[in-house]
């Protein structure tokens, strides 16, 4: 598989967009993945990958850590107090844990790195939990508690349950 330089370039040649052929994980159609290596100031080098399937509409965005492994981890705490905080940018690596103490929530490393907003991160976690959890079944004895938890998470994402604390801890960034 070969990488070809795309037409999109940032100020630095090292940050040029690359494009390579891939298969859509949803429908199996041939598509392309866009990839860019970027150095984010006060953070680190990251690899950003994006795939959009024109056939079925599947979208995937992923952020992977690049460069050397740091000698110590990072912990970032954000106190979301206004709806403006929901649009703040967030980089979550594939090794990072996410916690929201107000709802006793902790998500261990998920294997999915991403660059999004606070709202986007909360909605991605909400949707992932809703699809993957055994408590989502109406037959589950914990169904009501789980629905209430998902509702709290969604209300936070929509800025309807403020303030709250978002903690992202990454042992290797």
PDB file of N, CA and C in Angstrom, residues 11-95:
ATOM      1  N   UNK A  11       1.221  24.990   6.701  1.00  0.00           N
ATOM      2  CA  UNK A  11       2.407  25.826   6.558  1.00  0.00           C
ATOM      3  C   UNK A  11       3.689  25.012   6.513  1.00  0.00           C
ATOM      4  N   UNK A  12       3.703  23.876   7.179  1.00  0.00           N
ATOM      5  CA  UNK A  12       4.896  23.046   7.294  1.00  0.00           C
ATOM      6  C   UNK A  12       4.741  21.828   6.386  1.00  0.00           C
ATOM      7  N   UNK A  13       5.751  21.534   5.562  1.00  0.00           N
ATOM      8  CA  UNK A  13       5.681  20.380   4.666  1.00  0.00           C
ATOM      9  C   UNK A  13       5.452  19.078   5.410  1.00  0.00           C
ATOM     10  N   UNK A  14       5.916  18.986   6.675  1.00  0.00           N
ATOM     11  CA  UNK A  14       5.727  17.774   7.448  1.00  0.00           C
ATOM     12  C   UNK A  14       4.265  17.545   7.794  1.00  0.00           C
ATOM     13  N   UNK A  15       3.431  18.563   7.628  1.00  0.00           N
ATOM     14  CA  UNK A  15       2.033  18.455   7.975  1.00  0.00           C
ATOM     15  C   UNK A  15       1.150  18.373   6.736  1.00  0.00           C
ATOM     16  N   UNK A  16       1.653  17.833   5.631  1.00  0.00           N
ATOM     17  CA  UNK A  16       0.871  17.705   4.410  1.00  0.00           C
ATOM     18  C   UNK A  16      -0.139  16.571   4.561  1.00  0.00           C
ATOM     19  N   UNK A  17      -1.302  16.761   3.971  1.00  0.00           N
ATOM     20  CA  UNK A  17      -2.345  15.749   3.982  1.00  0.00           C
ATOM     21  C   UNK A  17      -1.931  14.609   3.061  1.00  0.00           C
ATOM     22  N   UNK A  18      -2.092  13.394   3.545  1.00  0.00           N
ATOM     23  CA  UNK A  18      -1.831  12.207   2.730  1.00  0.00           C
ATOM     24  C   UNK A  18      -3.134  11.449   2.568  1.00  0.00           C
ATOM     25  N   UNK A  19      -3.241  10.710   1.501  1.00  0.00           N
ATOM     26  CA  UNK A  19      -4.449   9.956   1.197  1.00  0.00           C
ATOM     27  C   UNK A  19      -4.031   8.546   0.809  1.00  0.00           C
ATOM     28  N   UNK A  20      -4.735   7.543   1.371  1.00  0.00           N
ATOM     29  CA  UNK A  20      -4.437   6.177   0.960  1.00  0.00           C
ATOM     30  C   UNK A  20      -5.732   5.375   0.843  1.00  0.00           C
ATOM     31  N   UNK A  21      -5.740   4.397  -0.077  1.00  0.00           N
ATOM     32  CA  UNK A  21      -6.958   3.605  -0.298  1.00  0.00           C
ATOM     33  C   UNK A  21      -7.229   2.667   0.871  1.00  0.00           C
ATOM     34  N   UNK A  22      -8.512   2.481   1.149  1.00  0.00           N
ATOM     35  CA  UNK A  22      -8.929   1.581   2.224  1.00  0.00           C
ATOM     36  C   UNK A  22     -10.322   1.051   1.901  1.00  0.00           C
ATOM     37  N   UNK A  23     -10.804   0.183   2.751  1.00  0.00           N
ATOM     38  CA  UNK A  23     -12.137  -0.382   2.596  1.00  0.00           C
ATOM     39  C   UNK A  23     -13.026   0.136   3.719  1.00  0.00           C
ATOM     40  N   UNK A  24     -14.239   0.509   3.390  1.00  0.00           N
ATOM     41  CA  UNK A  24     -15.182   0.992   4.400  1.00  0.00           C
ATOM     42  C   UNK A  24     -15.505  -0.151   5.367  1.00  0.00           C
ATOM     43  N   UNK A  25     -15.331   0.075   6.679  1.00  0.00           N
ATOM     44  CA  UNK A  25     -15.616  -0.976   7.646  1.00  0.00           C
ATOM     45  C   UNK A  25     -17.107  -1.274   7.789  1.00  0.00           C
ATOM     46  N   UNK A  26     -17.962  -0.404   7.259  1.00  0.00           N
ATOM     47  CA  UNK A  26     -19.400  -0.609   7.378  1.00  0.00           C
ATOM     48  C   UNK A  26     -19.976  -1.390   6.194  1.00  0.00           C
ATOM     49  N   UNK A  27     -19.655  -0.945   4.961  1.00  0.00           N
ATOM     50  CA  UNK A  27     -20.268  -1.584   3.784  1.00  0.00           C
ATOM     51  C   UNK A  27     -19.275  -2.322   2.892  1.00  0.00           C
ATOM     52  N   UNK A  28     -17.968  -2.140   3.124  1.00  0.00           N
ATOM     53  CA  UNK A  28     -16.958  -2.850   2.336  1.00  0.00           C
ATOM     54  C   UNK A  28     -16.579  -2.174   1.034  1.00  0.00           C
ATOM     55  N   UNK A  29     -17.143  -1.005   0.747  1.00  0.00           N
ATOM     56  CA  UNK A  29     -16.828  -0.290  -0.495  1.00  0.00           C
ATOM     57  C   UNK A  29     -15.413   0.289  -0.437  1.00  0.00           C
ATOM     58  N   UNK A  30     -14.820   0.471  -1.595  1.00  0.00           N
ATOM     59  CA  UNK A  30     -13.508   1.112  -1.669  1.00  0.00           C
ATOM     60  C   UNK A  30     -13.670   2.600  -1.389  1.00  0.00           C
ATOM     61  N   UNK A  31     -12.769   3.124  -0.574  1.00  0.00           N
ATOM     62  CA  UNK A  31     -12.801   4.544  -0.232  1.00  0.00           C
ATOM     63  C   UNK A  31     -11.383   4.984   0.086  1.00  0.00           C
ATOM     64  N   UNK A  32     -11.214   6.199   0.535  1.00  0.00           N
ATOM     65  CA  UNK A  32      -9.897   6.707   0.896  1.00  0.00           C
ATOM     66  C   UNK A  32      -9.899   7.160   2.343  1.00  0.00           C
ATOM     67  N   UNK A  33      -8.736   7.054   2.972  1.00  0.00           N
ATOM     68  CA  UNK A  33      -8.517   7.617   4.300  1.00  0.00           C
ATOM     69  C   UNK A  33      -7.560   8.783   4.150  1.00  0.00           C
ATOM     70  N   UNK A  34      -7.936   9.921   4.716  1.00  0.00           N
ATOM     71  CA  UNK A  34      -7.053  11.087   4.743  1.00  0.00           C
ATOM     72  C   UNK A  34      -6.261  11.027   6.037  1.00  0.00           C
ATOM     73  N   UNK A  35      -4.978  11.352   5.966  1.00  0.00           N
ATOM     74  CA  UNK A  35      -4.123  11.300   7.141  1.00  0.00           C
ATOM     75  C   UNK A  35      -3.195  12.506   7.151  1.00  0.00           C
ATOM     76  N   UNK A  36      -2.974  13.030   8.341  1.00  0.00           N
ATOM     77  CA  UNK A  36      -2.098  14.176   8.504  1.00  0.00           C
ATOM     78  C   UNK A  36      -1.355  14.035   9.827  1.00  0.00           C
ATOM     79  N   UNK A  37      -0.060  14.263   9.814  1.00  0.00           N
ATOM     80  CA  UNK A  37       0.737  14.293  11.036  1.00  0.00           C
ATOM     81  C   UNK A  37       0.897  15.752  11.420  1.00  0.00           C
ATOM     82  N   UNK A  38       0.485  16.086  12.658  1.00  0.00           N
ATOM     83  CA  UNK A  38       0.543  17.473  13.104  1.00  0.00           C
ATOM     84  C   UNK A  38       1.230  17.563  14.454  1.00  0.00           C
ATOM     85  N   UNK A  39       1.924  18.654  14.658  1.00  0.00           N
ATOM     86  CA  UNK A  39       2.521  18.935  15.952  1.00  0.00           C
ATOM     87  C   UNK A  39       1.660  20.000  16.622  1.00  0.00           C
ATOM     88  N   UNK A  40       0.940  19.603  17.675  1.00  0.00           N
ATOM     89  CA  UNK A  40       0.041  20.521  18.363  1.00  0.00           C
ATOM     90  C   UNK A  40       0.819  21.202  19.488  1.00  0.00           C
ATOM     91  N   UNK A  41       0.921  22.536  19.453  1.00  0.00           N
ATOM     92  CA  UNK A  41       1.673  23.248  20.492  1.00  0.00           C
ATOM     93  C   UNK A  41       1.146  22.927  21.896  1.00  0.00           C
ATOM     94  N   UNK A  42       2.057  22.781  22.826  1.00  0.00           N
ATOM     95  CA  UNK A  42       1.759  22.466  24.223  1.00  0.00           C
ATOM     96  C   UNK A  42       1.102  21.102  24.388  1.00  0.00           C
ATOM     97  N   UNK A  43       1.130  20.274  23.364  1.00  0.00           N
ATOM     98  CA  UNK A  43       0.579  18.928  23.459  1.00  0.00           C
ATOM     99  C   UNK A  43       1.643  17.961  22.960  1.00  0.00           C
ATOM    100  N   UNK A  44       1.542  17.501  21.750  1.00  0.00           N
ATOM    101  CA  UNK A  44       2.537  16.616  21.165  1.00  0.00           C
ATOM    102  C   UNK A  44       2.211  16.386  19.699  1.00  0.00           C
ATOM    103  N   UNK A  45       2.999  15.577  19.071  1.00  0.00           N
ATOM    104  CA  UNK A  45       2.742  15.202  17.690  1.00  0.00           C
ATOM    105  C   UNK A  45       1.596  14.197  17.656  1.00  0.00           C
ATOM    106  N   UNK A  46       0.654  14.397  16.742  1.00  0.00           N
ATOM    107  CA  UNK A  46      -0.463  13.477  16.603  1.00  0.00           C
ATOM    108  C   UNK A  46      -0.665  13.118  15.139  1.00  0.00           C
ATOM    109  N   UNK A  47      -1.269  11.961  14.923  1.00  0.00           N
ATOM    110  CA  UNK A  47      -1.642  11.512  13.589  1.00  0.00           C
ATOM    111  C   UNK A  47      -3.165  11.563  13.537  1.00  0.00           C
ATOM    112  N   UNK A  48      -3.696  12.362  12.626  1.00  0.00           N
ATOM    113  CA  UNK A  48      -5.143  12.504  12.482  1.00  0.00           C
ATOM    114  C   UNK A  48      -5.564  11.770  11.216  1.00  0.00           C
ATOM    115  N   UNK A  49      -6.538  10.854  11.369  1.00  0.00           N
ATOM    116  CA  UNK A  49      -7.033  10.089  10.227  1.00  0.00           C
ATOM    117  C   UNK A  49      -8.545  10.293  10.109  1.00  0.00           C
ATOM    118  N   UNK A  50      -9.017  10.421   8.884  1.00  0.00           N
ATOM    119  CA  UNK A  50     -10.436  10.642   8.636  1.00  0.00           C
ATOM    120  C   UNK A  50     -10.878   9.824   7.431  1.00  0.00           C
ATOM    121  N   UNK A  51     -12.017   9.169   7.580  1.00  0.00           N
ATOM    122  CA  UNK A  51     -12.576   8.364   6.499  1.00  0.00           C
ATOM    123  C   UNK A  51     -14.047   8.725   6.353  1.00  0.00           C
ATOM    124  N   UNK A  52     -14.491   8.960   5.127  1.00  0.00           N
ATOM    125  CA  UNK A  52     -15.906   9.168   4.828  1.00  0.00           C
ATOM    126  C   UNK A  52     -16.243   8.316   3.620  1.00  0.00           C
ATOM    127  N   UNK A  53     -17.219   7.416   3.792  1.00  0.00           N
ATOM    128  CA  UNK A  53     -17.632   6.545   2.692  1.00  0.00           C
ATOM    129  C   UNK A  53     -18.756   7.222   1.917  1.00  0.00           C
ATOM    130  N   UNK A  54     -18.525   7.447   0.634  1.00  0.00           N
ATOM    131  CA  UNK A  54     -19.537   8.086  -0.196  1.00  0.00           C
ATOM    132  C   UNK A  54     -20.707   7.155  -0.491  1.00  0.00           C
ATOM    133  N   UNK A  55     -20.479   5.847  -0.402  1.00  0.00           N
ATOM    134  CA  UNK A  55     -21.533   4.880  -0.708  1.00  0.00           C
ATOM    135  C   UNK A  55     -22.565   4.784   0.417  1.00  0.00           C
ATOM    136  N   UNK A  56     -22.107   4.596   1.672  1.00  0.00           N
ATOM    137  CA  UNK A  56     -23.061   4.376   2.775  1.00  0.00           C
ATOM    138  C   UNK A  56     -23.118   5.529   3.778  1.00  0.00           C
ATOM    139  N   UNK A  57     -22.192   6.500   3.666  1.00  0.00           N
ATOM    140  CA  UNK A  57     -22.198   7.640   4.567  1.00  0.00           C
ATOM    141  C   UNK A  57     -21.447   7.424   5.872  1.00  0.00           C
ATOM    142  N   UNK A  58     -20.810   6.271   6.041  1.00  0.00           N
ATOM    143  CA  UNK A  58     -20.049   5.996   7.269  1.00  0.00           C
ATOM    144  C   UNK A  58     -18.931   7.020   7.417  1.00  0.00           C
ATOM    145  N   UNK A  59     -18.731   7.504   8.655  1.00  0.00           N
ATOM    146  CA  UNK A  59     -17.660   8.464   8.930  1.00  0.00           C
ATOM    147  C   UNK A  59     -16.852   7.975  10.117  1.00  0.00           C
ATOM    148  N   UNK A  60     -15.557   8.180  10.042  1.00  0.00           N
ATOM    149  CA  UNK A  60     -14.671   7.823  11.144  1.00  0.00           C
ATOM    150  C   UNK A  60     -13.558   8.861  11.219  1.00  0.00           C
ATOM    151  N   UNK A  61     -13.311   9.345  12.428  1.00  0.00           N
ATOM    152  CA  UNK A  61     -12.207  10.268  12.668  1.00  0.00           C
ATOM    153  C   UNK A  61     -11.419   9.708  13.834  1.00  0.00           C
ATOM    154  N   UNK A  62     -10.122   9.670  13.691  1.00  0.00           N
ATOM    155  CA  UNK A  62      -9.295   9.060  14.714  1.00  0.00           C
ATOM    156  C   UNK A  62      -8.033   9.880  14.928  1.00  0.00           C
ATOM    157  N   UNK A  63      -7.600   9.973  16.164  1.00  0.00           N
ATOM    158  CA  UNK A  63      -6.367  10.662  16.511  1.00  0.00           C
ATOM    159  C   UNK A  63      -5.477   9.676  17.236  1.00  0.00           C
ATOM    160  N   UNK A  64      -4.254   9.522  16.772  1.00  0.00           N
ATOM    161  CA  UNK A  64      -3.270   8.640  17.404  1.00  0.00           C
ATOM    162  C   UNK A  64      -2.076   9.476  17.830  1.00  0.00           C
ATOM    163  N   UNK A  65      -1.516   9.107  18.953  1.00  0.00           N
ATOM    164  CA  UNK A  65      -0.307   9.778  19.413  1.00  0.00           C
ATOM    165  C   UNK A  65       0.863   9.434  18.510  1.00  0.00           C
ATOM    166  N   UNK A  66       1.688  10.411  18.250  1.00  0.00           N
ATOM    167  CA  UNK A  66       2.888  10.196  17.459  1.00  0.00           C
ATOM    168  C   UNK A  66       4.101  10.600  18.266  1.00  0.00           C
ATOM    169  N   UNK A  67       5.253  10.460  17.706  1.00  0.00           N
ATOM    170  CA  UNK A  67       6.471  10.874  18.403  1.00  0.00           C
ATOM    171  C   UNK A  67       6.822   9.949  19.548  1.00  0.00           C
ATOM    172  N   UNK A  68       7.713  10.439  20.401  1.00  0.00           N
ATOM    173  CA  UNK A  68       8.184   9.608  21.509  1.00  0.00           C
ATOM    174  C   UNK A  68       7.174   9.572  22.656  1.00  0.00           C
ATOM    175  N   UNK A  69       7.251   8.522  23.444  1.00  0.00           N
ATOM    176  CA  UNK A  69       6.394   8.378  24.618  1.00  0.00           C
ATOM    177  C   UNK A  69       6.955   9.269  25.720  1.00  0.00           C
ATOM    178  N   UNK A  70       6.078  10.026  26.340  1.00  0.00           N
ATOM    179  CA  UNK A  70       6.496  10.949  27.394  1.00  0.00           C
ATOM    180  C   UNK A  70       6.974  10.190  28.627  1.00  0.00           C
ATOM    181  N   UNK A  71       7.818  10.834  29.419  1.00  0.00           N
ATOM    182  CA  UNK A  71       8.360  10.199  30.623  1.00  0.00           C
ATOM    183  C   UNK A  71       7.330  10.125  31.744  1.00  0.00           C
ATOM    184  N   UNK A  72       6.247  10.890  31.627  1.00  0.00           N
ATOM    185  CA  UNK A  72       5.183  10.864  32.628  1.00  0.00           C
ATOM    186  C   UNK A  72       3.854  11.156  31.946  1.00  0.00           C
ATOM    187  N   UNK A  73       2.776  10.826  32.608  1.00  0.00           N
ATOM    188  CA  UNK A  73       1.453  11.009  32.038  1.00  0.00           C
ATOM    189  C   UNK A  73       0.938  12.436  32.170  1.00  0.00           C
ATOM    190  N   UNK A  74      -0.284  12.631  31.678  1.00  0.00           N
ATOM    191  CA  UNK A  74      -0.925  13.934  31.698  1.00  0.00           C
ATOM    192  C   UNK A  74      -2.328  13.798  32.261  1.00  0.00           C
ATOM    193  N   UNK A  75      -2.724  14.786  33.053  1.00  0.00           N
ATOM    194  CA  UNK A  75      -4.092  14.846  33.571  1.00  0.00           C
ATOM    195  C   UNK A  75      -4.619  16.249  33.298  1.00  0.00           C
ATOM    196  N   UNK A  76      -5.718  16.319  32.576  1.00  0.00           N
ATOM    197  CA  UNK A  76      -6.334  17.595  32.244  1.00  0.00           C
ATOM    198  C   UNK A  76      -7.717  17.628  32.886  1.00  0.00           C
ATOM    199  N   UNK A  77      -8.001  18.698  33.619  1.00  0.00           N
ATOM    200  CA  UNK A  77      -9.295  18.854  34.280  1.00  0.00           C
ATOM    201  C   UNK A  77      -9.969  20.104  33.734  1.00  0.00           C
ATOM    202  N   UNK A  78     -11.202  19.946  33.284  1.00  0.00           N
ATOM    203  CA  UNK A  78     -11.987  21.067  32.786  1.00  0.00           C
ATOM    204  C   UNK A  78     -13.257  21.159  33.615  1.00  0.00           C
ATOM    205  N   UNK A  79     -13.499  22.317  34.161  1.00  0.00           N
ATOM    206  CA  UNK A  79     -14.744  22.573  34.884  1.00  0.00           C
ATOM    207  C   UNK A  79     -15.671  23.270  33.895  1.00  0.00           C
ATOM    208  N   UNK A  80     -16.659  22.531  33.374  1.00  0.00           N
ATOM    209  CA  UNK A  80     -17.614  23.088  32.410  1.00  0.00           C
ATOM    210  C   UNK A  80     -18.704  23.820  33.179  1.00  0.00           C
ATOM    211  N   UNK A  81     -18.749  25.148  33.025  1.00  0.00           N
ATOM    212  CA  UNK A  81     -19.698  25.958  33.790  1.00  0.00           C
ATOM    213  C   UNK A  81     -20.716  26.684  32.920  1.00  0.00           C
ATOM    214  N   UNK A  82     -20.400  26.863  31.639  1.00  0.00           N
ATOM    215  CA  UNK A  82     -21.336  27.535  30.727  1.00  0.00           C
ATOM    216  C   UNK A  82     -21.451  26.723  29.442  1.00  0.00           C
ATOM    217  N   UNK A  83     -22.467  27.023  28.647  1.00  0.00           N
ATOM    218  CA  UNK A  83     -22.634  26.317  27.381  1.00  0.00           C
ATOM    219  C   UNK A  83     -21.462  26.598  26.437  1.00  0.00           C
ATOM    220  N   UNK A  84     -20.773  27.719  26.606  1.00  0.00           N
ATOM    221  CA  UNK A  84     -19.586  28.017  25.785  1.00  0.00           C
ATOM    222  C   UNK A  84     -18.497  26.965  26.000  1.00  0.00           C
ATOM    223  N   UNK A  85     -18.415  26.413  27.215  1.00  0.00           N
ATOM    224  CA  UNK A  85     -17.416  25.382  27.501  1.00  0.00           C
ATOM    225  C   UNK A  85     -17.646  24.115  26.681  1.00  0.00           C
ATOM    226  N   UNK A  86     -18.869  23.898  26.221  1.00  0.00           N
ATOM    227  CA  UNK A  86     -19.189  22.681  25.468  1.00  0.00           C
ATOM    228  C   UNK A  86     -18.535  22.675  24.088  1.00  0.00           C
ATOM    229  N   UNK A  87     -18.156  23.847  23.579  1.00  0.00           N
ATOM    230  CA  UNK A  87     -17.537  23.920  22.255  1.00  0.00           C
ATOM    231  C   UNK A  87     -16.009  23.978  22.323  1.00  0.00           C
ATOM    232  N   UNK A  88     -15.446  23.806  23.517  1.00  0.00           N
ATOM    233  CA  UNK A  88     -13.987  23.796  23.647  1.00  0.00           C
ATOM    234  C   UNK A  88     -13.410  22.546  22.990  1.00  0.00           C
ATOM    235  N   UNK A  89     -12.273  22.703  22.332  1.00  0.00           N
ATOM    236  CA  UNK A  89     -11.620  21.588  21.661  1.00  0.00           C
ATOM    237  C   UNK A  89     -11.004  20.609  22.644  1.00  0.00           C
ATOM    238  N   UNK A  90     -11.088  19.326  22.321  1.00  0.00           N
ATOM    239  CA  UNK A  90     -10.555  18.264  23.161  1.00  0.00           C
ATOM    240  C   UNK A  90      -9.785  17.281  22.279  1.00  0.00           C
ATOM    241  N   UNK A  91      -8.558  16.947  22.703  1.00  0.00           N
ATOM    242  CA  UNK A  91      -7.805  15.877  22.061  1.00  0.00           C
ATOM    243  C   UNK A  91      -7.741  14.742  23.076  1.00  0.00           C
ATOM    244  N   UNK A  92      -8.311  13.595  22.708  1.00  0.00           N
ATOM    245  CA  UNK A  92      -8.292  12.428  23.582  1.00  0.00           C
ATOM    246  C   UNK A  92      -7.546  11.325  22.842  1.00  0.00           C
ATOM    247  N   UNK A  93      -6.447  10.871  23.421  1.00  0.00           N
ATOM    248  CA  UNK A  93      -5.680   9.815  22.758  1.00  0.00           C
ATOM    249  C   UNK A  93      -6.340   8.463  22.992  1.00  0.00           C
ATOM    250  N   UNK A  94      -5.873   7.462  22.271  1.00  0.00           N
ATOM    251  CA  UNK A  94      -6.453   6.124  22.407  1.00  0.00           C
ATOM    252  C   UNK A  94      -6.085   5.456  23.728  1.00  0.00           C
ATOM    253  N   UNK A  95      -5.173   6.032  24.497  1.00  0.00           N
ATOM    254  CA  UNK A  95      -4.795   5.464  25.800  1.00  0.00           C
ATOM    255  C   UNK A  95      -5.366   6.250  26.979  1.00  0.00           C
TER     256      UNK A  95
END
